[in-house]
PDB file of C-alpha atoms in Angstrom:
ATOM      1  CA  MET A   1     -20.555  -1.802  11.453  1.00 70.00           C
ATOM      2  CA  ALA A   2     -18.320  -0.538   8.834  1.00 77.00           C
ATOM      3  CA  GLU A   3     -16.581  -2.594   6.245  1.00 81.00           C
ATOM      4  CA  PRO A   4     -12.988  -3.150   7.426  1.00 83.00           C
ATOM      5  CA  THR A   5     -10.341  -1.505   5.346  1.00 81.00           C
ATOM      6  CA  LEU A   6      -7.841  -3.418   3.309  1.00 82.00           C
ATOM      7  CA  TRP A   7      -5.179  -2.798   5.810  1.00 83.00           C
ATOM      8  CA  GLU A   8      -7.594  -4.048   8.610  1.00 87.00           C
ATOM      9  CA  GLN A   9      -8.321  -7.150   6.570  1.00 88.00           C
ATOM     10  CA  ILE A  10      -4.552  -7.849   6.079  1.00 89.00           C
ATOM     11  CA  LEU A  11      -3.975  -7.523   9.909  1.00 91.00           C
ATOM     12  CA  ASP A  12      -6.958  -9.715  10.641  1.00 92.00           C
ATOM     13  CA  TYR A  13      -5.851 -13.111  11.895  1.00 93.00           C
ATOM     14  CA  SER A  14      -9.081 -14.900  10.443  1.00 91.00           C
ATOM     15  CA  HIS A  15      -7.521 -14.533   7.125  1.00 88.00           C
ATOM     16  CA  ARG A  16      -4.471 -16.507   7.990  1.00 89.00           C
ATOM     17  CA  ALA A  17      -6.147 -19.962   7.411  1.00 92.00           C
ATOM     18  CA  ASP A  18      -6.984 -19.111   3.930  1.00 93.00           C
ATOM     19  CA  PRO A  19      -5.358 -15.848   2.810  1.00 92.00           C
ATOM     20  CA  TYR A  20      -5.975 -16.377  -0.968  1.00 94.00           C
ATOM     21  CA  PRO A  21      -9.364 -14.729  -1.258  1.00 91.00           C
ATOM     22  CA  LEU A  22      -7.695 -11.647   0.397  1.00 90.00           C
ATOM     23  CA  TYR A  23      -4.642 -11.923  -1.901  1.00 91.00           C
ATOM     24  CA  ALA A  24      -7.012 -11.993  -5.075  1.00 92.00           C
ATOM     25  CA  GLY A  25      -8.757  -8.895  -3.805  1.00 88.00           C
ATOM     26  CA  LEU A  26      -5.355  -7.132  -3.378  1.00 89.00           C
ATOM     27  CA  ARG A  27      -4.202  -8.057  -6.906  1.00 91.00           C
ATOM     28  CA  SER A  28      -7.557  -6.765  -8.351  1.00 91.00           C
ATOM     29  CA  THR A  29      -6.881  -3.282  -6.728  1.00 89.00           C
ATOM     30  CA  PRO A  30      -3.185  -2.772  -6.835  1.00 92.00           C
ATOM     31  CA  VAL A  31      -3.308   0.738  -5.427  1.00 92.00           C
ATOM     32  CA  SER A  32      -6.133   1.817  -3.010  1.00 89.00           C
ATOM     33  CA  ARG A  33      -6.694   4.964  -1.123  1.00 89.00           C
ATOM     34  CA  GLN A  34      -7.495   4.307   2.505  1.00 85.00           C
ATOM     35  CA  ALA A  35     -10.005   6.398   4.655  1.00 83.00           C
ATOM     36  CA  ASP A  36      -7.194   8.039   6.516  1.00 85.00           C
ATOM     37  CA  GLY A  37      -5.670   9.364   3.144  1.00 88.00           C
ATOM     38  CA  SER A  38      -2.862   6.782   2.861  1.00 87.00           C
ATOM     39  CA  TYR A  39      -2.371   4.509   0.018  1.00 88.00           C
ATOM     40  CA  LEU A  40      -2.015   0.711   0.034  1.00 91.00           C
ATOM     41  CA  VAL A  41       0.100  -0.605  -2.716  1.00 94.00           C
ATOM     42  CA  SER A  42      -0.104  -4.375  -3.020  1.00 92.00           C
ATOM     43  CA  THR A  43       1.454  -5.586  -6.177  1.00 93.00           C
ATOM     44  CA  TYR A  44       5.135  -5.897  -7.235  1.00 95.00           C
ATOM     45  CA  PRO A  45       5.009  -3.700 -10.435  1.00 95.00           C
ATOM     46  CA  GLU A  46       3.433  -0.761  -8.477  1.00 95.00           C
ATOM     47  CA  THR A  47       5.792  -1.149  -5.562  1.00 94.00           C
ATOM     48  CA  VAL A  48       8.894  -1.159  -7.935  1.00 95.00           C
ATOM     49  CA  ALA A  49       7.614   1.817  -9.670  1.00 94.00           C
ATOM     50  CA  LEU A  50       7.314   3.738  -6.316  1.00 91.00           C
ATOM     51  CA  LEU A  51      10.661   2.654  -5.123  1.00 91.00           C
ATOM     52  CA  HIS A  52      12.174   4.019  -8.350  1.00 90.00           C
ATOM     53  CA  ASP A  53      10.367   7.346  -8.393  1.00 88.00           C
ATOM     54  CA  PRO A  54      12.622  10.151  -7.156  1.00 80.00           C
ATOM     55  CA  ARG A  55       9.613  12.302  -6.126  1.00 79.00           C
ATOM     56  CA  LEU A  56       9.138   9.762  -3.183  1.00 82.00           C
ATOM     57  CA  SER A  57      12.590  10.209  -1.819  1.00 77.00           C
ATOM     58  CA  SER A  58      13.185  11.602   1.622  1.00 76.00           C
ATOM     59  CA  ASP A  59      16.556  13.025   0.361  1.00 76.00           C
ATOM     60  CA  PRO A  60      16.094  16.938   0.209  1.00 74.00           C
ATOM     61  CA  SER A  61      18.138  17.017  -2.964  1.00 75.00           C
ATOM     62  CA  HIS A  62      15.524  15.114  -4.752  1.00 69.00           C
ATOM     63  CA  ASN A  63      12.567  17.024  -3.360  1.00 65.00           C
ATOM     64  CA  PRO A  64      12.760  20.779  -3.243  1.00 65.00           C
ATOM     65  CA  GLN A  65       9.811  20.952  -0.899  1.00 66.00           C
ATOM     66  CA  LEU A  66      11.653  19.118   1.820  1.00 59.00           C
ATOM     67  CA  ALA A  67      14.723  21.312   1.438  1.00 56.00           C
ATOM     68  CA  GLU A  68      12.566  24.381   2.265  1.00 61.00           C
ATOM     69  CA  ALA A  69      11.289  22.975   5.524  1.00 53.00           C
TER      70      ALA A  69
END
């Protein structure tokens, strides 16, 4: 069986009793690409950077590619 993705590990209730090993793994890999092509961002500095990056806005005035659609 394939190793569960980080997202699957986060959702797995077996980690609820002792989540700290999972948290340590998330801190050691703050940004990871998942098998479906999405990214999992798990630390505060990277999350803040993404939230302040105008390239990730859904506002068409910040992203010309969205305005063309």
